[in-house]
mmCIF file of C-alpha atoms in Angstrom:
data_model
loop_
_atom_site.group_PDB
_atom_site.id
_atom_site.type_symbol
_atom_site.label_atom_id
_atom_site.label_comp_id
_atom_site.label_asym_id
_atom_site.label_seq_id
_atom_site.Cartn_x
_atom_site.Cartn_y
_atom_site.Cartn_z
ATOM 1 C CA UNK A 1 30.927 12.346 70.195
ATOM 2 C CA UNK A 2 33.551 13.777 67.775
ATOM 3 C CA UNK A 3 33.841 17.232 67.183
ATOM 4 C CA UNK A 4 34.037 17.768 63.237
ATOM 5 C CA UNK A 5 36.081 20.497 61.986
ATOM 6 C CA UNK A 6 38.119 21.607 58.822
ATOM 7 C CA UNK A 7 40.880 19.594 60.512
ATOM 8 C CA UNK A 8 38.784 16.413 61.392
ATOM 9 C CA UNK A 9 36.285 15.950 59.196
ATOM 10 C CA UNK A 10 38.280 13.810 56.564
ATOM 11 C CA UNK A 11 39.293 11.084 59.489
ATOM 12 C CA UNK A 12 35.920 11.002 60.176
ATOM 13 C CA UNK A 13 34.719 10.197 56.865
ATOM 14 C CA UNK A 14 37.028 7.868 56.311
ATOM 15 C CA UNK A 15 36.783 5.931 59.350
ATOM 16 C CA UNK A 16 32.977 5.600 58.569
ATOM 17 C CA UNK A 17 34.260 4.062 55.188
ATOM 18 C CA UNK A 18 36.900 2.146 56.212
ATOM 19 C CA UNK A 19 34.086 -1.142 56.601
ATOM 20 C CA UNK A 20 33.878 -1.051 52.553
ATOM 21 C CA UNK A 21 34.296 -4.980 51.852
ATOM 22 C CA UNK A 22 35.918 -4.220 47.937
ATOM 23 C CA UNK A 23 39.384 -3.235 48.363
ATOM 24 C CA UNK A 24 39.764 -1.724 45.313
ATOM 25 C CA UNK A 25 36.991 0.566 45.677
ATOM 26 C CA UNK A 26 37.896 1.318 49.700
ATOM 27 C CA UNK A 27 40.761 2.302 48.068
ATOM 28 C CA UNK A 28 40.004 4.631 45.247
ATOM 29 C CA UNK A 29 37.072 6.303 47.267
ATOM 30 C CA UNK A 30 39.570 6.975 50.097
ATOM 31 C CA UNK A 31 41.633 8.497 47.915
ATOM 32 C CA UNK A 32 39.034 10.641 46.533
ATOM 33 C CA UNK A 33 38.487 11.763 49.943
ATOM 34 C CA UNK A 34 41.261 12.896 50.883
ATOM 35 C CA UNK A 35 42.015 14.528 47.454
ATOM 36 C CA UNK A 36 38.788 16.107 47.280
ATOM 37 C CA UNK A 37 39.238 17.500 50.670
ATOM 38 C CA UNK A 38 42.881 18.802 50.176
ATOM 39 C CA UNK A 39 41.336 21.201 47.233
ATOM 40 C CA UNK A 40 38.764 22.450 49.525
ATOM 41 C CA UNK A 41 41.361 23.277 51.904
ATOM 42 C CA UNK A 42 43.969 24.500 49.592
ATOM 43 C CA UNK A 43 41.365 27.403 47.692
ATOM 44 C CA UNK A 44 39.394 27.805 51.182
ATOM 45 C CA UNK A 45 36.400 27.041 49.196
ATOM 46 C CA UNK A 46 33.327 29.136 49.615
ATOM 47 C CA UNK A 47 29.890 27.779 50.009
ATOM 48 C CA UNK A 48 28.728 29.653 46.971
ATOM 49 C CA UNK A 49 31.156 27.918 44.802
ATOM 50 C CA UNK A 50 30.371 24.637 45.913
ATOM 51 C CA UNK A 51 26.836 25.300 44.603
ATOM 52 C CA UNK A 52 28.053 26.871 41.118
ATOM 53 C CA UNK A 53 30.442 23.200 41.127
ATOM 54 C CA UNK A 54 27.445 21.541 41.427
ATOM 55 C CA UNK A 55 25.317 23.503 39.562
ATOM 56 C CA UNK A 56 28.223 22.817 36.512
ATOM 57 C CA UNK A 57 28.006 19.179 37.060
ATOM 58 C CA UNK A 58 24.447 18.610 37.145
ATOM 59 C CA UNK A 59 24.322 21.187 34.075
ATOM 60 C CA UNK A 60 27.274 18.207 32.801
ATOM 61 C CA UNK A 61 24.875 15.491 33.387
ATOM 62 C CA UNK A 62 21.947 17.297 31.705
ATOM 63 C CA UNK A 63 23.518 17.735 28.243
ATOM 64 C CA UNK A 64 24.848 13.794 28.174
ATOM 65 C CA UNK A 65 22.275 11.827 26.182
ATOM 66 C CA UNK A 66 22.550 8.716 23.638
ATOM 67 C CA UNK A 67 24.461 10.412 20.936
ATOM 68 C CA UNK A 68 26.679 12.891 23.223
ATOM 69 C CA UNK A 69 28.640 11.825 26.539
ATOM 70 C CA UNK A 70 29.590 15.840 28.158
ATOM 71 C CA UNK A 71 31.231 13.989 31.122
ATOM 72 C CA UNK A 72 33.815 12.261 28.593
ATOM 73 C CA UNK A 73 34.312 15.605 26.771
ATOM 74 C CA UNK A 74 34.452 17.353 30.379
ATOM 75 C CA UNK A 75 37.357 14.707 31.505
ATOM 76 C CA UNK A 76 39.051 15.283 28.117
ATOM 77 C CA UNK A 77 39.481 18.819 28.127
ATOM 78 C CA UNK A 78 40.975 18.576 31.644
ATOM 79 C CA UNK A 79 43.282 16.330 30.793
ATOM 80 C CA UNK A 80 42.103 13.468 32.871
ATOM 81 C CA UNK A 81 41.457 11.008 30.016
ATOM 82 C CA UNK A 82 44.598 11.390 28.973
ATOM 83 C CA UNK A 83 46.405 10.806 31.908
ATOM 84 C CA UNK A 84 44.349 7.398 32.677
ATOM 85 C CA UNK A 85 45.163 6.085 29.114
ATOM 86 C CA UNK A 86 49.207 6.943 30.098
ATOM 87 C CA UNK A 87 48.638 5.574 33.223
ATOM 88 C CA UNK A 88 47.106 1.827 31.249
ATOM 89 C CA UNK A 89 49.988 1.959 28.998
ATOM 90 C CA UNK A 90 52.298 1.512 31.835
ATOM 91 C CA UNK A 91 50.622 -1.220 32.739
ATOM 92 C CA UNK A 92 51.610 -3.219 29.468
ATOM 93 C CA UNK A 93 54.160 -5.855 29.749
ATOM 94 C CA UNK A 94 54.991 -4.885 26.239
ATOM 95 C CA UNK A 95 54.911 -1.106 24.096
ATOM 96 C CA UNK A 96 52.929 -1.604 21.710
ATOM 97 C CA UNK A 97 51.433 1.224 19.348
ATOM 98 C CA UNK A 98 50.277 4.034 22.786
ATOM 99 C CA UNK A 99 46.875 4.885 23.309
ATOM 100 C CA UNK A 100 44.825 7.862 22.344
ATOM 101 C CA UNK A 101 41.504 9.041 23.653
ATOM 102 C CA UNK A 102 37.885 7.551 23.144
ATOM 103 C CA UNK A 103 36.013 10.591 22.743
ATOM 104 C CA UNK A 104 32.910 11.413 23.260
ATOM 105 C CA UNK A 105 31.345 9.993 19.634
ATOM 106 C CA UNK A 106 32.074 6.238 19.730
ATOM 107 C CA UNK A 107 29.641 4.027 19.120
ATOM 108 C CA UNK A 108 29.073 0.174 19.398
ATOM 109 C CA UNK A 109 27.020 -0.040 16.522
ATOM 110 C CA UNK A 110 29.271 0.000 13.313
ATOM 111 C CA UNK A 111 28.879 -1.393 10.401
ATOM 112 C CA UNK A 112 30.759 -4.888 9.559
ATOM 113 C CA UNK A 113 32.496 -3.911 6.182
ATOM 114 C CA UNK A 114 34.884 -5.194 3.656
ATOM 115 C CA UNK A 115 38.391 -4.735 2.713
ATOM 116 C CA UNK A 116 38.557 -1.756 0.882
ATOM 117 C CA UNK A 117 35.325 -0.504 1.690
ATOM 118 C CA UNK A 118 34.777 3.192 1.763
ATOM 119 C CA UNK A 119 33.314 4.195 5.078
ATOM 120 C CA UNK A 120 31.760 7.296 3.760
ATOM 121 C CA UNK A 121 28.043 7.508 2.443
ATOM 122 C CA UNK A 122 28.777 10.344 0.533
ATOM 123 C CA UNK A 123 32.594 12.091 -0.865
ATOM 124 C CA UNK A 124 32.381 14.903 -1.823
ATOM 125 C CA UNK A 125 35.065 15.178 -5.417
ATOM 126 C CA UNK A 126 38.818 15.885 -3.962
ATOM 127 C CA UNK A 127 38.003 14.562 -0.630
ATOM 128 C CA UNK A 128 38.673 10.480 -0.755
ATOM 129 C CA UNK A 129 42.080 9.140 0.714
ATOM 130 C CA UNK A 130 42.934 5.292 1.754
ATOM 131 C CA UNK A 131 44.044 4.236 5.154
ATOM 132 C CA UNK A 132 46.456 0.958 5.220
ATOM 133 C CA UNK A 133 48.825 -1.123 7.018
ATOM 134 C CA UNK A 134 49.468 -3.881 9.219
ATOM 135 C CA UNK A 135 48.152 -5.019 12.431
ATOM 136 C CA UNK A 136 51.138 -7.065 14.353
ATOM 137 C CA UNK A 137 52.871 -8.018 17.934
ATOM 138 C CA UNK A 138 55.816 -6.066 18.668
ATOM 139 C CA UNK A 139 57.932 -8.150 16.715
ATOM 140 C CA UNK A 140 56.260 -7.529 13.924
ATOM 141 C CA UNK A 141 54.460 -10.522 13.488
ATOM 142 C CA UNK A 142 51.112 -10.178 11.198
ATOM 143 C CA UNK A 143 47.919 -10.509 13.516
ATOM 144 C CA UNK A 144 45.568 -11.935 10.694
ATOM 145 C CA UNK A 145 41.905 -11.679 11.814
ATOM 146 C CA UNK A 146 42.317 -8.504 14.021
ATOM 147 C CA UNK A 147 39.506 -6.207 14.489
ATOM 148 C CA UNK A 148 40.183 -3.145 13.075
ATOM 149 C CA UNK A 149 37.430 -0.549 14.170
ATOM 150 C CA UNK A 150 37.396 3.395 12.862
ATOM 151 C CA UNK A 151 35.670 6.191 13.341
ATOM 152 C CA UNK A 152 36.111 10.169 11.909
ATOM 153 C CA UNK A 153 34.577 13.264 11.064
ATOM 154 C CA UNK A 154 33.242 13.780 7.733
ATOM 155 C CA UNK A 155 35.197 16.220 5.220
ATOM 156 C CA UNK A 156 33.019 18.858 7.070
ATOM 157 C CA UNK A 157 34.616 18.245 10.655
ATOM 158 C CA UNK A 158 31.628 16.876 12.393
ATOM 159 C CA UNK A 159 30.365 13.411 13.135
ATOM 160 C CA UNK A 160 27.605 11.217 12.222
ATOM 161 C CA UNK A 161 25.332 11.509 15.364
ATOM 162 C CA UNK A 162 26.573 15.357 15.324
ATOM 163 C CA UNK A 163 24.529 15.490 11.441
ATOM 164 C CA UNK A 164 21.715 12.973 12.148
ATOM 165 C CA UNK A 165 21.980 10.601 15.257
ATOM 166 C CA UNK A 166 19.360 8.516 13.422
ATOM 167 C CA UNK A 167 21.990 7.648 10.908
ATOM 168 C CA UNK A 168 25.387 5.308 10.865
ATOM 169 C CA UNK A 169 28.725 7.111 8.854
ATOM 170 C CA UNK A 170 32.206 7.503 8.650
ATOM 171 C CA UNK A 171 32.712 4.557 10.538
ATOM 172 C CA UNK A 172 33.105 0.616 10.111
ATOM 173 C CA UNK A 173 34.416 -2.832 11.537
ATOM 174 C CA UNK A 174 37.802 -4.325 9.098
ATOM 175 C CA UNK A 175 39.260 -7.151 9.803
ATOM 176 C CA UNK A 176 43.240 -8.037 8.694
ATOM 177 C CA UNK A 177 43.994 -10.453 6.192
ATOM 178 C CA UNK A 178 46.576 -13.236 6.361
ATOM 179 C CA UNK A 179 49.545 -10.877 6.853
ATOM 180 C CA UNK A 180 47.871 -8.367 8.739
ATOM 181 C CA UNK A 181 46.873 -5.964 6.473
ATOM 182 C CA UNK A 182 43.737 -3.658 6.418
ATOM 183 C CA UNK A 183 42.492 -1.379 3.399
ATOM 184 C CA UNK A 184 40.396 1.621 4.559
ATOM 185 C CA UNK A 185 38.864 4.059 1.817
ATOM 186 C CA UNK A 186 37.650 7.443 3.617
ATOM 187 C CA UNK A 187 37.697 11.439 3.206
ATOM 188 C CA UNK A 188 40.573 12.995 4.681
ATOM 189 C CA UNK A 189 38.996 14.443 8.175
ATOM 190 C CA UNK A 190 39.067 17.617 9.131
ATOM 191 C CA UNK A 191 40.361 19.269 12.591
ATOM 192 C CA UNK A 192 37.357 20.809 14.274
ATOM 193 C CA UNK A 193 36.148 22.713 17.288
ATOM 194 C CA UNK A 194 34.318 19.918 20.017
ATOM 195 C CA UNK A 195 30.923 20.955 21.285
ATOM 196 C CA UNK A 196 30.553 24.461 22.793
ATOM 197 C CA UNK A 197 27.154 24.732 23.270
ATOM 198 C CA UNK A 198 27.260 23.139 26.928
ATOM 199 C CA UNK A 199 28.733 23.739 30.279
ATOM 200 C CA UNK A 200 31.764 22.380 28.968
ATOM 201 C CA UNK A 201 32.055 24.995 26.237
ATOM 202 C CA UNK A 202 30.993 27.534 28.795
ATOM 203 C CA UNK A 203 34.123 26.253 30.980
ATOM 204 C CA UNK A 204 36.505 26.572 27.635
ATOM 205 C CA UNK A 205 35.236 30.183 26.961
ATOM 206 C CA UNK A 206 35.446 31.735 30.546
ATOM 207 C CA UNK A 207 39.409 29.608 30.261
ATOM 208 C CA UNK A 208 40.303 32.149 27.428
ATOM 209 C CA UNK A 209 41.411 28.786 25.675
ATOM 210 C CA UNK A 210 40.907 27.666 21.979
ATOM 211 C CA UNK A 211 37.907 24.238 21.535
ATOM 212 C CA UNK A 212 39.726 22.920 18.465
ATOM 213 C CA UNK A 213 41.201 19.482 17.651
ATOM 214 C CA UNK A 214 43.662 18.594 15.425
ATOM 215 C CA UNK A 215 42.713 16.522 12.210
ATOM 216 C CA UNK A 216 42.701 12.559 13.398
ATOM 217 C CA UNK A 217 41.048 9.189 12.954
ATOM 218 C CA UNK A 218 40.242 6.862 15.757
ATOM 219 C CA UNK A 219 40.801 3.291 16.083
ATOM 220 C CA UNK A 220 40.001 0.492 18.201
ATOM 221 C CA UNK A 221 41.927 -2.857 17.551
ATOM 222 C CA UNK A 222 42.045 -5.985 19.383
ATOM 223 C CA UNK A 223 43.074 -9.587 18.546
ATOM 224 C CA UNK A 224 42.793 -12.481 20.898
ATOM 225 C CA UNK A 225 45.798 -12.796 23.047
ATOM 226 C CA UNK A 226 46.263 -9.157 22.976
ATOM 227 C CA UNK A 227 45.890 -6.024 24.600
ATOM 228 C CA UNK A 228 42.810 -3.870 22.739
ATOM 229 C CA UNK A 229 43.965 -0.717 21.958
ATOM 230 C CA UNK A 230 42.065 2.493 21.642
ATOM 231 C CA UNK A 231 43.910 5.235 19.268
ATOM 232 C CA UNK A 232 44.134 8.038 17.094
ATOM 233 C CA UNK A 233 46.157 8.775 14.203
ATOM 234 C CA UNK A 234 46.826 12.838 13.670
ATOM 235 C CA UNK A 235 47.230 14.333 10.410
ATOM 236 C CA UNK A 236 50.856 16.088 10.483
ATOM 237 C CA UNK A 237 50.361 20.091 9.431
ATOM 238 C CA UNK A 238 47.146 20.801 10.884
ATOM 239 C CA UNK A 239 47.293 23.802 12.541
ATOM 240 C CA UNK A 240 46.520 22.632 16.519
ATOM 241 C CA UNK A 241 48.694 19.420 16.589
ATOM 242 C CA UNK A 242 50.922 21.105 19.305
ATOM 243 C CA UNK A 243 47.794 22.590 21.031
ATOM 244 C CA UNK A 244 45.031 20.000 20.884
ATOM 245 C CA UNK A 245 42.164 21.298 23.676
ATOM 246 C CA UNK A 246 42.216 17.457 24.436
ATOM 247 C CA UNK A 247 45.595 16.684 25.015
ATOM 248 C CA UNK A 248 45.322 13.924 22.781
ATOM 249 C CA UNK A 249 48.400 13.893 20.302
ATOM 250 C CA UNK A 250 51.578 12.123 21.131
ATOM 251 C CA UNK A 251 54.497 12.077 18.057
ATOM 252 C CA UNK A 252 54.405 8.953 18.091
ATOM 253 C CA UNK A 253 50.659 8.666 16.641
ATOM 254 C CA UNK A 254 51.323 11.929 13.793
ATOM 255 C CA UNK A 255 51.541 10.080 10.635
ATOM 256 C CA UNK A 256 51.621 12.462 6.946
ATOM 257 C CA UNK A 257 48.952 12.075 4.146
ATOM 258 C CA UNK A 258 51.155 11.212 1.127
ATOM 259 C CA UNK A 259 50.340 11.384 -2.510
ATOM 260 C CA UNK A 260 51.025 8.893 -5.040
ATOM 261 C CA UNK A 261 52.779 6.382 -2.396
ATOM 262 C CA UNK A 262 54.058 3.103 -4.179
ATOM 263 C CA UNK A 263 53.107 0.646 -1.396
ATOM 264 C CA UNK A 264 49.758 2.267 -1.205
ATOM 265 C CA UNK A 265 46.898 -0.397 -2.380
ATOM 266 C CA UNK A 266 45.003 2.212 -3.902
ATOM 267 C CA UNK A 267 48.081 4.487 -5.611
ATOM 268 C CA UNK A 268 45.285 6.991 -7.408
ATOM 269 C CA UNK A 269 44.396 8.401 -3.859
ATOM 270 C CA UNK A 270 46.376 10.117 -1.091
ATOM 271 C CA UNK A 271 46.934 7.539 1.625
ATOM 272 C CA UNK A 272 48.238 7.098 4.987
ATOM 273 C CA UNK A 273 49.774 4.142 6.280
ATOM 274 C CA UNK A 274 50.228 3.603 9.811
ATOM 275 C CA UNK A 275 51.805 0.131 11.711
ATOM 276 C CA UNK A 276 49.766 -0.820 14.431
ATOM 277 C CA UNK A 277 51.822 -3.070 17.290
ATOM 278 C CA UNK A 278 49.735 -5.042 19.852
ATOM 279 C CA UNK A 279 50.587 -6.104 23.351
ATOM 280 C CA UNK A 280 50.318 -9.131 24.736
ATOM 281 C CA UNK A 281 47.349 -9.505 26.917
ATOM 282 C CA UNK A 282 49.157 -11.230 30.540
ATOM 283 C CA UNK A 283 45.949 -12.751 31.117
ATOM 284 C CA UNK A 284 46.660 -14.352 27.918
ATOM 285 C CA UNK A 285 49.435 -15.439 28.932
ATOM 286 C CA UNK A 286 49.191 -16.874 31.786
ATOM 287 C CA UNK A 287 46.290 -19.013 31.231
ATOM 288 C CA UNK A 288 48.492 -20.273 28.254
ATOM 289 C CA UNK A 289 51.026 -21.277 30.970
ATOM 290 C CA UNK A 290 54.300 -19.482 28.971
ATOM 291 C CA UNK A 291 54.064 -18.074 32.673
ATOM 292 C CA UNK A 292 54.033 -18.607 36.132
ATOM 293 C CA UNK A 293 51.249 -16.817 38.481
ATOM 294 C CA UNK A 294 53.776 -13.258 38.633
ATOM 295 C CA UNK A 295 53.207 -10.957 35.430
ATOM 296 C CA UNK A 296 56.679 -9.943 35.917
ATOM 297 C CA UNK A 297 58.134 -12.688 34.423
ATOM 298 C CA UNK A 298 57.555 -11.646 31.351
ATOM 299 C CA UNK A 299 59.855 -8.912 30.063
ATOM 300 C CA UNK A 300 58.727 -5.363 29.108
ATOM 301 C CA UNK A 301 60.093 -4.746 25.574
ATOM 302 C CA UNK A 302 59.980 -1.596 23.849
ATOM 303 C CA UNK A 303 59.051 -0.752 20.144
#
């Protein structure tokens, strides 16, 4: 019999796993492992602090329910979400327009709307703006019939399921035109302070750190042949776009509300306009046959 101790116990645990059929996940769990137990190691952890981590993620799991997912927030405000959407971006065989974080108040269920449509149920007077653009590959090529998917606070900073989870707003589905072009009407959203009223709150508080998010909108837009792409576009001034407690701003993504813009589609209304490049998806590409069975072929070009 093996004797386990704090300098054994991880070959042991891994040799037990090391009959786990998936490669992938003998991979990533054996990983975990051995991450997992170099922290314990490295802070000598204590058995009462192992409870009071468990306690916190059970308290984690507790507070997730249909209209709020605490384990996304938790992995967003430690910087984990955005280091696996980094992570996917270098994965593209093109740079398109980089990724931004989910969040924790997607939701499936939008509403299919129009060009031009205004995705709130309510604007309050001095509030309305216009989102436009294009949708294209990263030679600028229009992408007609992308799927151009947003979601935002309201004027107020919070979102729908935050005011009434019964009810669907300030969201909807767009799709591009001929040449790529989408037409949003909105309210220009608000930065805002995420959910501190659970363990992840508790966690921000006993950090000393500030809960609040810069102004943004998010996006989701895909087009067959291409990579989906899960965004944000930041409102430039807002007072936390150097410090968002989500670490989801990259300069790239910081576009400027503009008044009376000429290319604007509705000119009356402060707009912004942002570009959005797609990737190519490689599976896309090599089921076309433009190339052979290694990705690599196909050369990485930048923006």
């Amino acid at each position: 019999m093996q004797e386990l101790t704090p300098d054994t116990i991880t070959d042991a645990v891994l040799e037990q796993m090391s009959t786990t059929p998936d490669p992938r996940m003998k991979e990533i769990m054996a990983a975990a492992v051995k991450h997992l137990h170099a922290f314990a190691r490295e802070v000598n952890l204590t058995p009462g602090e192992w409870i009071k981590g468990i306690e916190f993620m059970t308290m984690v799991g507790k507070t997730c329910t249909a209209a709020r997912q605490e384990f996304i927030l938790l992995s967003d405000t430690l910087g984990l979400s955005a280091l696996v959407n980094g992570l996917h971006d270098k994965t593209a065989l093109e740079e398109g327009t980089h990724t931004s974080l989910l969040g924790p108040f997607y939701r499936e269920a939008s509403p299919r709307l129009a060009s031009g449509s205004q995705i709130a149920k309510h604007v309050k007077p001095g509030t309305e703006c216009v989102l436009f653009g294009r949708v294209t590959d990263i030679n600028g090529k229009p992408l007609a019939d992308a799927t151009v998917s947003v979601w935002q606070t309201s004027a107020d900073g919070l979102y729908d399921i935050q005011e009434d989870a019964t009810t669907t707003d300030y969201r909807g589905v767009f799709t591009t035109d001929a040449n790529g072009l989408f037409t949003i009407r909105t309210v220009k959203p608000r930065g805002y302070s995420i959910p501190m009223d659970g363990p992840v709150g508790d966690m921000i508080r006993a950090q000393k750190r500030h809960a609040y998010r810069p102004a943004h909108i998010h996006f989701l837009i895909g087009a067959p042949g291409y990579r989906e792409v899960v965004t944000a576009l930041y409102v430039s001034g807002d007072d936390h776009i150097d410090s968002d407690t989500v670490f989801g701003v990259t300069e790239s993504l910081i576009t400027t509300l503009r008044s009376n813009d000429p290319a604007s589609p509705l000119p009356n209304l402060p707009s912004l306009r942002y570009d959005f490049q797609l990737a190519v998806d490689p599976q896309h590409e090599l089921l076309s046959g433009r190339v052979g069975a290694d990705p690599s072929q196909i050369t990485k070009k930048a923006r």
